[in-house]
Amino acid sequence: MAANSRKAEPAPSTGTPTERARTLEQLLATKEIVISCGSGGVGKTTTAAAAAAMAATHLGGKVLVLTVDPAKRLANALGLERFGNVETRVPDSAFAAAGIEPRGELWAAMLDTKQSWDDLIARHAPDTKTREAILANSIYQNISGRFVQSHDYIAMERLYEIHSSGTYDLIVVDTPPTRNAIDFLEAPDRMADFFSSKLLRWLTAPSKSRVMNFASKPFYTVADRILGSQFLADIAEFFGLFQAMAPGFVERADAVTKILADKRTTFVVVSTLEAAPLHEAEFFIDALDERKLHLGALVLNKVLPAYLRRTATTGVAKRLCADADELAASVPDAGDAADTARVLATIGESFLNYQVVAKREAEQRASLARTPDVVAAVPYFDADIHDLAGLLQLGDQIWR
Amino acid sequence: MTALLDRKLLFVTGKGGVGKSTIAASLGLLAAEQGKRTLVCEVDAKGNLADFYEAGETAFAARELQPDLWAMSMNTEESLKEYLSLQLKIPLLAKIGPLARTFDFIANAAPGVKEILTIGKVAWEVKERHYDLVVVDSVASGHIIGQLTAPQGINELVQVGMVRNQTQWMLDILTDPAQTGVVIVSAPEEMPVAETIELAERLNTETQVDLAAVVVNRVLPELFTEREEALFDSLRSPERVEALTAAAGGDVTPVLDAAELAVTLRRTRAGHLATLRGALDPALPLIYVPYLFTRSHGARATRKVAEMLSEEL
Ligand SMILES: Nc1ncnc2c1ncn2[C@@H]1O[C@H](COP(=O)(O)OP(=O)(O)OP(=O)(O)O)[C@@H](O)[C@H]1O
Ligand SMILES: Nc1ncnc2c1ncn2[C@@H]1O[C@H](COP(=O)(O)OP(=O)(O)OP(=O)(O)O)[C@@H](O)[C@H]1O
Ligand SMILES: [Mg+2]
Ligand SMILES: [Mg+2]
């Protein structure tokens, strides 16, 4: 197995090509960071949690799942309801309830963007006074709470922090529901750009020289006119405070970028077989390729069962619709014949309806241009996944 | 309460993938066919509104797709240019070459700028009475509050300047329930329902924008009455399956399995629907749109959903 072959190598991060993983199990055995990504609502959080639970169960070691916005009941099942940002161990009793004795430990944490930003400021601020000033600044509060990309960045930042601590053998990261899945790939670079931008330098220049240097440039004249000089001054003050930390931030963002490209990191793209999410997934797969990032697996989630596509059954279903009365008569001692006929016609029609969707899904799947070595399909479970047993059941579908 | 399509400005939002664009496109089509001059505006730069009408690409400049139906895609940079020239009468426009490059910086640095340019554009169309109805295929639930409160936020952050002067009329339009309403699109699933409930609550406490309706999309059909379901269960006995298989000329098991799947799916979803209904104000219109079992989802599906909406409205 891949876990053994790894020993032969000097170090996992030197870029020696590893034996290609054929299953999620092999993949996870050779990686330290797994990032679950995809379009909104496809099952990123569920897949991340399931993969982590499987790794803790079968591979052992200390496994952390860093979730972003788990459904309430899932959060409860993982024991996250009270702790949020803090890493918490999923109790063995939760595994016992699922009838499992895990080889390792499963830990979970939920990402609290605001809290993580505050922690970050605390880490980078040169002194208490600056820290307090920033935390109290209304523009900072606005940015940390609402700045659209701050969510993406902070997830990657948190990952870096935890990984550097060396506490875990494997970290599985869930990603926030962004419209563009690549947003968070670019978040660290954008953050670095932002803190080293011309605008920032302009805003943080003493206001007199700002006027001198830029008064002639129409854009800044316009900005002053639109936003008012007071607001610009507020921003300037905020960034003035921030400037002391800019080098730290830029350096940090670079380190976060590096970890995404590290050989120990892999991406798991999750999608349903609906057109829009799949399109997004393909786009994302290309984006990973372009950036030379490692695509480990594609998880196709909520797939309808294969029997729905059987052509032989199409005729049977059509007969149930067309000849319901006749067929009702053939059922041994059924009750009311009219009732039976109606039920037969209904189930025939329902099959044909679902078949349309199942066939469309199959076509979507067949049209996938590029797929990784590991492609797993997860059936549409008839109930929500909200406990460890459910996660492990889902995990079984993708593990080997 | 003002009927949904008699308002002037509707923001259609909801969790990613629930059917915001489908519902926005269908509402727009329905209004246009009722003779209202309608603009459908998609806010998402990467949006796919055009796919729902199959009538060519959409751009920032609104285009008439069919009588009374106009469509556009938001672009905050274009919106800024239009704003500067139309409202601030700033003449330098042609000369703001570096605008494109620097715009992102300023928009990121000054929270709310992108949002206000979006809201400002659609509210402007309403203010100028260019259309009877503007339907916004809006951002997902996570960002809509930020967007709707941008004028208020700018008002508080920016003490002077032209932007501040411009926010009051926007607020007047946004906070008038006779003119503006939010439509949350939901689905009978755990996460969309949870997000809908949370968003309804936040709209109420954090904004002064009226929640006009909740559309529950992708509702699966109820296959059986209780009596029929008992009958269905009885059909699964081996001798009946065998008899049916013989009579139908092929194995009926997959058909029965599929029906069972449909019944269980419907059942788990019914629980989520009940949660949703229980959490919302009973006076709030709840509109149901069934799951469409169609091969593709273009203009035909949009028309179908519009017909279903017209029955429900
Ligand atoms: N295979 C499956 N069968 C049935 N339900 C599923 C399946 N996978 C996920 N779900 C359910 O779908 C919902 C969405 O899943 P999840 O929260 O993992 O998606 P997500 O991609 O993380 O969403 P978001 O983009 O909002 O973060 C949950 O209620 C989950 O229980
Ligand atoms: N009632 C329905 N029945 C079946 N499929 C539907 C229904 N409504 C929408 N869909 C399909 O679901 C998918 C998502 O719909 P749509 O694009 O409208 O969602 P959205 O909320 O705008 O998504 P996004 O968040 O990506 O913008 C599309 O493939 C669409 O055709
Ligand atoms: Mg999630
Ligand atoms: Mg959309």
PDB file of N, CA, C and O in Angstrom, chain B residues 266-312:
ATOM      1  N   ARG B 266     -39.599  12.088  -0.621  1.00  0.00           N
ATOM      2  CA  ARG B 266     -40.682  13.020  -0.340  1.00  0.00           C
ATOM      3  C   ARG B 266     -40.914  13.130   1.175  1.00  0.00           C
ATOM      4  O   ARG B 266     -41.174  14.196   1.706  1.00  0.00           O
ATOM      5  N   ARG B 267     -40.799  11.993   1.843  1.00  0.00           N
ATOM      6  CA  ARG B 267     -41.109  11.990   3.273  1.00  0.00           C
ATOM      7  C   ARG B 267     -40.081  12.787   4.088  1.00  0.00           C
ATOM      8  O   ARG B 267     -40.460  13.599   4.931  1.00  0.00           O
ATOM      9  N   THR B 268     -38.783  12.564   3.814  1.00  0.00           N
ATOM     10  CA  THR B 268     -37.800  13.347   4.576  1.00  0.00           C
ATOM     11  C   THR B 268     -37.966  14.831   4.275  1.00  0.00           C
ATOM     12  O   THR B 268     -37.784  15.675   5.139  1.00  0.00           O
ATOM     13  N   ARG B 269     -38.312  15.129   3.024  1.00  0.00           N
ATOM     14  CA  ARG B 269     -38.462  16.537   2.659  1.00  0.00           C
ATOM     15  C   ARG B 269     -39.693  17.168   3.328  1.00  0.00           C
ATOM     16  O   ARG B 269     -39.688  18.353   3.628  1.00  0.00           O
ATOM     17  N   ALA B 270     -40.727  16.348   3.519  1.00  0.00           N
ATOM     18  CA  ALA B 270     -41.940  16.883   4.140  1.00  0.00           C
ATOM     19  C   ALA B 270     -41.608  17.408   5.538  1.00  0.00           C
ATOM     20  O   ALA B 270     -42.134  18.429   5.969  1.00  0.00           O
ATOM     21  N   GLY B 271     -40.695  16.714   6.220  1.00  0.00           N
ATOM     22  CA  GLY B 271     -40.271  17.148   7.554  1.00  0.00           C
ATOM     23  C   GLY B 271     -39.634  18.536   7.505  1.00  0.00           C
ATOM     24  O   GLY B 271     -39.930  19.410   8.313  1.00  0.00           O
ATOM     25  N   HIS B 272     -38.769  18.731   6.488  1.00  0.00           N
ATOM     26  CA  HIS B 272     -38.113  20.037   6.358  1.00  0.00           C
ATOM     27  C   HIS B 272     -39.119  21.131   6.025  1.00  0.00           C
ATOM     28  O   HIS B 272     -39.017  22.256   6.498  1.00  0.00           O
ATOM     29  N   LEU B 273     -40.098  20.776   5.186  1.00  0.00           N
ATOM     30  CA  LEU B 273     -41.147  21.740   4.839  1.00  0.00           C
ATOM     31  C   LEU B 273     -41.926  22.179   6.067  1.00  0.00           C
ATOM     32  O   LEU B 273     -42.235  23.355   6.245  1.00  0.00           O
ATOM     33  N   ALA B 274     -42.223  21.197   6.912  1.00  0.00           N
ATOM     34  CA  ALA B 274     -42.986  21.503   8.129  1.00  0.00           C
ATOM     35  C   ALA B 274     -42.177  22.443   9.023  1.00  0.00           C
ATOM     36  O   ALA B 274     -42.716  23.397   9.592  1.00  0.00           O
ATOM     37  N   THR B 275     -40.862  22.167   9.119  1.00  0.00           N
ATOM     38  CA  THR B 275     -40.001  23.048   9.910  1.00  0.00           C
ATOM     39  C   THR B 275     -40.071  24.474   9.378  1.00  0.00           C
ATOM     40  O   THR B 275     -40.183  25.436  10.130  1.00  0.00           O
ATOM     41  N   LEU B 276     -39.995  24.581   8.050  1.00  0.00           N
ATOM     42  CA  LEU B 276     -40.008  25.898   7.423  1.00  0.00           C
ATOM     43  C   LEU B 276     -41.326  26.617   7.718  1.00  0.00           C
ATOM     44  O   LEU B 276     -41.348  27.764   8.158  1.00  0.00           O
ATOM     45  N   ARG B 277     -42.413  25.907   7.485  1.00  0.00           N
ATOM     46  CA  ARG B 277     -43.732  26.512   7.683  1.00  0.00           C
ATOM     47  C   ARG B 277     -43.903  26.972   9.125  1.00  0.00           C
ATOM     48  O   ARG B 277     -44.396  28.058   9.390  1.00  0.00           O
ATOM     49  N   GLY B 278     -43.456  26.122  10.046  1.00  0.00           N
ATOM     50  CA  GLY B 278     -43.615  26.433  11.455  1.00  0.00           C
ATOM     51  C   GLY B 278     -42.813  27.662  11.893  1.00  0.00           C
ATOM     52  O   GLY B 278     -43.186  28.348  12.830  1.00  0.00           O
ATOM     53  N   ALA B 279     -41.688  27.918  11.188  1.00  0.00           N
ATOM     54  CA  ALA B 279     -40.809  28.993  11.645  1.00  0.00           C
ATOM     55  C   ALA B 279     -41.157  30.348  11.037  1.00  0.00           C
ATOM     56  O   ALA B 279     -40.746  31.378  11.548  1.00  0.00           O
ATOM     57  N   LEU B 280     -41.905  30.348   9.943  1.00  0.00           N
ATOM     58  CA  LEU B 280     -42.185  31.613   9.269  1.00  0.00           C
ATOM     59  C   LEU B 280     -43.496  32.229   9.737  1.00  0.00           C
ATOM     60  O   LEU B 280     -44.393  31.527  10.197  1.00  0.00           O
ATOM     61  N   ASP B 281     -43.578  33.531   9.599  1.00  0.00           N
ATOM     62  CA  ASP B 281     -44.810  34.254   9.895  1.00  0.00           C
ATOM     63  C   ASP B 281     -45.940  33.673   9.023  1.00  0.00           C
ATOM     64  O   ASP B 281     -45.827  33.625   7.810  1.00  0.00           O
ATOM     65  N   PRO B 282     -47.025  33.225   9.657  1.00  0.00           N
ATOM     66  CA  PRO B 282     -48.102  32.581   8.891  1.00  0.00           C
ATOM     67  C   PRO B 282     -48.684  33.496   7.804  1.00  0.00           C
ATOM     68  O   PRO B 282     -49.266  33.012   6.834  1.00  0.00           O
ATOM     69  N   ALA B 283     -48.513  34.812   7.967  1.00  0.00           N
ATOM     70  CA  ALA B 283     -49.082  35.737   6.983  1.00  0.00           C
ATOM     71  C   ALA B 283     -48.212  35.840   5.733  1.00  0.00           C
ATOM     72  O   ALA B 283     -48.640  36.373   4.711  1.00  0.00           O
ATOM     73  N   LEU B 284     -47.007  35.308   5.808  1.00  0.00           N
ATOM     74  CA  LEU B 284     -46.080  35.426   4.677  1.00  0.00           C
ATOM     75  C   LEU B 284     -46.461  34.443   3.567  1.00  0.00           C
ATOM     76  O   LEU B 284     -46.642  33.263   3.822  1.00  0.00           O
ATOM     77  N   PRO B 285     -46.593  34.937   2.330  1.00  0.00           N
ATOM     78  CA  PRO B 285     -46.937  34.001   1.248  1.00  0.00           C
ATOM     79  C   PRO B 285     -45.836  32.951   1.033  1.00  0.00           C
ATOM     80  O   PRO B 285     -44.667  33.285   0.928  1.00  0.00           O
ATOM     81  N   LEU B 286     -46.256  31.700   1.014  1.00  0.00           N
ATOM     82  CA  LEU B 286     -45.350  30.583   0.702  1.00  0.00           C
ATOM     83  C   LEU B 286     -45.783  30.039  -0.649  1.00  0.00           C
ATOM     84  O   LEU B 286     -46.930  29.632  -0.816  1.00  0.00           O
ATOM     85  N   ILE B 287     -44.887  30.053  -1.593  1.00  0.00           N
ATOM     86  CA  ILE B 287     -45.244  29.639  -2.946  1.00  0.00           C
ATOM     87  C   ILE B 287     -44.486  28.356  -3.279  1.00  0.00           C
ATOM     88  O   ILE B 287     -43.268  28.291  -3.110  1.00  0.00           O
ATOM     89  N   TYR B 288     -45.201  27.339  -3.726  1.00  0.00           N
ATOM     90  CA  TYR B 288     -44.562  26.053  -4.009  1.00  0.00           C
ATOM     91  C   TYR B 288     -44.339  25.867  -5.501  1.00  0.00           C
ATOM     92  O   TYR B 288     -45.251  26.076  -6.300  1.00  0.00           O
ATOM     93  N   VAL B 289     -43.141  25.471  -5.839  1.00  0.00           N
ATOM     94  CA  VAL B 289     -42.849  25.148  -7.239  1.00  0.00           C
ATOM     95  C   VAL B 289     -42.356  23.708  -7.287  1.00  0.00           C
ATOM     96  O   VAL B 289     -41.382  23.359  -6.614  1.00  0.00           O
ATOM     97  N   PRO B 290     -43.039  22.853  -8.051  1.00  0.00           N
ATOM     98  CA  PRO B 290     -42.658  21.440  -8.062  1.00  0.00           C
ATOM     99  C   PRO B 290     -41.304  21.184  -8.723  1.00  0.00           C
ATOM    100  O   PRO B 290     -40.814  22.000  -9.504  1.00  0.00           O
ATOM    101  N   TYR B 291     -40.734  20.059  -8.393  1.00  0.00           N
ATOM    102  CA  TYR B 291     -39.524  19.600  -9.061  1.00  0.00           C
ATOM    103  C   TYR B 291     -39.867  19.297 -10.511  1.00  0.00           C
ATOM    104  O   TYR B 291     -40.872  18.662 -10.804  1.00  0.00           O
ATOM    105  N   LEU B 292     -39.049  19.784 -11.429  1.00  0.00           N
ATOM    106  CA  LEU B 292     -39.302  19.539 -12.849  1.00  0.00           C
ATOM    107  C   LEU B 292     -38.472  18.349 -13.328  1.00  0.00           C
ATOM    108  O   LEU B 292     -37.248  18.384 -13.260  1.00  0.00           O
ATOM    109  N   PHE B 293     -39.162  17.331 -13.807  1.00  0.00           N
ATOM    110  CA  PHE B 293     -38.429  16.175 -14.343  1.00  0.00           C
ATOM    111  C   PHE B 293     -38.210  16.385 -15.841  1.00  0.00           C
ATOM    112  O   PHE B 293     -38.843  15.732 -16.660  1.00  0.00           O
ATOM    113  N   THR B 294     -37.368  17.347 -16.165  1.00  0.00           N
ATOM    114  CA  THR B 294     -37.172  17.619 -17.590  1.00  0.00           C
ATOM    115  C   THR B 294     -35.729  17.344 -17.977  1.00  0.00           C
ATOM    116  O   THR B 294     -34.839  17.336 -17.143  1.00  0.00           O
ATOM    117  N   ARG B 295     -35.543  17.123 -19.267  1.00  0.00           N
ATOM    118  CA  ARG B 295     -34.213  16.773 -19.759  1.00  0.00           C
ATOM    119  C   ARG B 295     -33.248  17.944 -19.658  1.00  0.00           C
ATOM    120  O   ARG B 295     -32.083  17.784 -19.383  1.00  0.00           O
ATOM    121  N   SER B 296     -33.745  19.151 -19.958  1.00  0.00           N
ATOM    122  CA  SER B 296     -32.841  20.294 -19.892  1.00  0.00           C
ATOM    123  C   SER B 296     -33.563  21.439 -19.193  1.00  0.00           C
ATOM    124  O   SER B 296     -34.751  21.370 -18.933  1.00  0.00           O
ATOM    125  N   HIS B 297     -32.804  22.484 -18.908  1.00  0.00           N
ATOM    126  CA  HIS B 297     -33.386  23.559 -18.099  1.00  0.00           C
ATOM    127  C   HIS B 297     -33.254  24.917 -18.755  1.00  0.00           C
ATOM    128  O   HIS B 297     -32.779  25.856 -18.163  1.00  0.00           O
ATOM    129  N   GLY B 298     -33.672  25.029 -19.977  1.00  0.00           N
ATOM    130  CA  GLY B 298     -33.568  26.310 -20.666  1.00  0.00           C
ATOM    131  C   GLY B 298     -34.875  27.083 -20.621  1.00  0.00           C
ATOM    132  O   GLY B 298     -35.612  27.077 -19.624  1.00  0.00           O
ATOM    133  N   ALA B 299     -35.172  27.745 -21.752  1.00  0.00           N
ATOM    134  CA  ALA B 299     -36.338  28.612 -21.846  1.00  0.00           C
ATOM    135  C   ALA B 299     -37.656  27.870 -21.581  1.00  0.00           C
ATOM    136  O   ALA B 299     -38.581  28.429 -20.988  1.00  0.00           O
ATOM    137  N   ARG B 300     -37.690  26.592 -21.973  1.00  0.00           N
ATOM    138  CA  ARG B 300     -38.950  25.854 -21.768  1.00  0.00           C
ATOM    139  C   ARG B 300     -39.247  25.669 -20.285  1.00  0.00           C
ATOM    140  O   ARG B 300     -40.378  25.810 -19.831  1.00  0.00           O
ATOM    141  N   ALA B 301     -38.208  25.356 -19.529  1.00  0.00           N
ATOM    142  CA  ALA B 301     -38.400  25.185 -18.085  1.00  0.00           C
ATOM    143  C   ALA B 301     -38.799  26.514 -17.439  1.00  0.00           C
ATOM    144  O   ALA B 301     -39.653  26.555 -16.550  1.00  0.00           O
ATOM    145  N   THR B 302     -38.186  27.597 -17.910  1.00  0.00           N
ATOM    146  CA  THR B 302     -38.521  28.920 -17.370  1.00  0.00           C
ATOM    147  C   THR B 302     -40.006  29.210 -17.582  1.00  0.00           C
ATOM    148  O   THR B 302     -40.708  29.686 -16.690  1.00  0.00           O
ATOM    149  N   ARG B 303     -40.475  28.888 -18.793  1.00  0.00           N
ATOM    150  CA  ARG B 303     -41.887  29.115 -19.104  1.00  0.00           C
ATOM    151  C   ARG B 303     -42.790  28.267 -18.213  1.00  0.00           C
ATOM    152  O   ARG B 303     -43.792  28.727 -17.687  1.00  0.00           O
ATOM    153  N   LYS B 304     -42.379  27.024 -18.027  1.00  0.00           N
ATOM    154  CA  LYS B 304     -43.173  26.116 -17.212  1.00  0.00           C
ATOM    155  C   LYS B 304     -43.272  26.629 -15.770  1.00  0.00           C
ATOM    156  O   LYS B 304     -44.352  26.632 -15.164  1.00  0.00           O
ATOM    157  N   VAL B 305     -42.140  27.047 -15.235  1.00  0.00           N
ATOM    158  CA  VAL B 305     -42.142  27.562 -13.863  1.00  0.00           C
ATOM    159  C   VAL B 305     -42.983  28.838 -13.785  1.00  0.00           C
ATOM    160  O   VAL B 305     -43.729  29.040 -12.828  1.00  0.00           O
ATOM    161  N   ALA B 306     -42.904  29.675 -14.829  1.00  0.00           N
ATOM    162  CA  ALA B 306     -43.715  30.899 -14.846  1.00  0.00           C
ATOM    163  C   ALA B 306     -45.201  30.548 -14.787  1.00  0.00           C
ATOM    164  O   ALA B 306     -45.976  31.185 -14.060  1.00  0.00           O
ATOM    165  N   GLU B 307     -45.595  29.515 -15.527  1.00  0.00           N
ATOM    166  CA  GLU B 307     -47.005  29.100 -15.496  1.00  0.00           C
ATOM    167  C   GLU B 307     -47.410  28.629 -14.101  1.00  0.00           C
ATOM    168  O   GLU B 307     -48.476  28.960 -13.597  1.00  0.00           O
ATOM    169  N   MET B 308     -46.508  27.851 -13.490  1.00  0.00           N
ATOM    170  CA  MET B 308     -46.814  27.368 -12.139  1.00  0.00           C
ATOM    171  C   MET B 308     -46.899  28.531 -11.151  1.00  0.00           C
ATOM    172  O   MET B 308     -47.779  28.547 -10.288  1.00  0.00           O
ATOM    173  N   LEU B 309     -46.020  29.488 -11.301  1.00  0.00           N
ATOM    174  CA  LEU B 309     -46.046  30.649 -10.411  1.00  0.00           C
ATOM    175  C   LEU B 309     -47.335  31.427 -10.607  1.00  0.00           C
ATOM    176  O   LEU B 309     -47.935  31.921  -9.650  1.00  0.00           O
ATOM    177  N   SER B 310     -47.768  31.528 -11.842  1.00  0.00           N
ATOM    178  CA  SER B 310     -48.973  32.326 -12.090  1.00  0.00           C
ATOM    179  C   SER B 310     -50.189  31.681 -11.437  1.00  0.00           C
ATOM    180  O   SER B 310     -51.087  32.359 -10.969  1.00  0.00           O
ATOM    181  N   GLU B 311     -50.183  30.345 -11.360  1.00  0.00           N
ATOM    182  CA  GLU B 311     -51.286  29.686 -10.651  1.00  0.00           C
ATOM    183  C   GLU B 311     -51.227  29.954  -9.152  1.00  0.00           C
ATOM    184  O   GLU B 311     -52.246  30.034  -8.485  1.00  0.00           O
ATOM    185  N   GLU B 312     -50.003  30.059  -8.642  1.00  0.00           N
ATOM    186  CA  GLU B 312     -49.844  30.205  -7.193  1.00  0.00           C
ATOM    187  C   GLU B 312     -49.995  31.647  -6.712  1.00  0.00           C
ATOM    188  O   GLU B 312     -50.262  31.881  -5.541  1.00  0.00           O
TER     189      GLU B 312
END
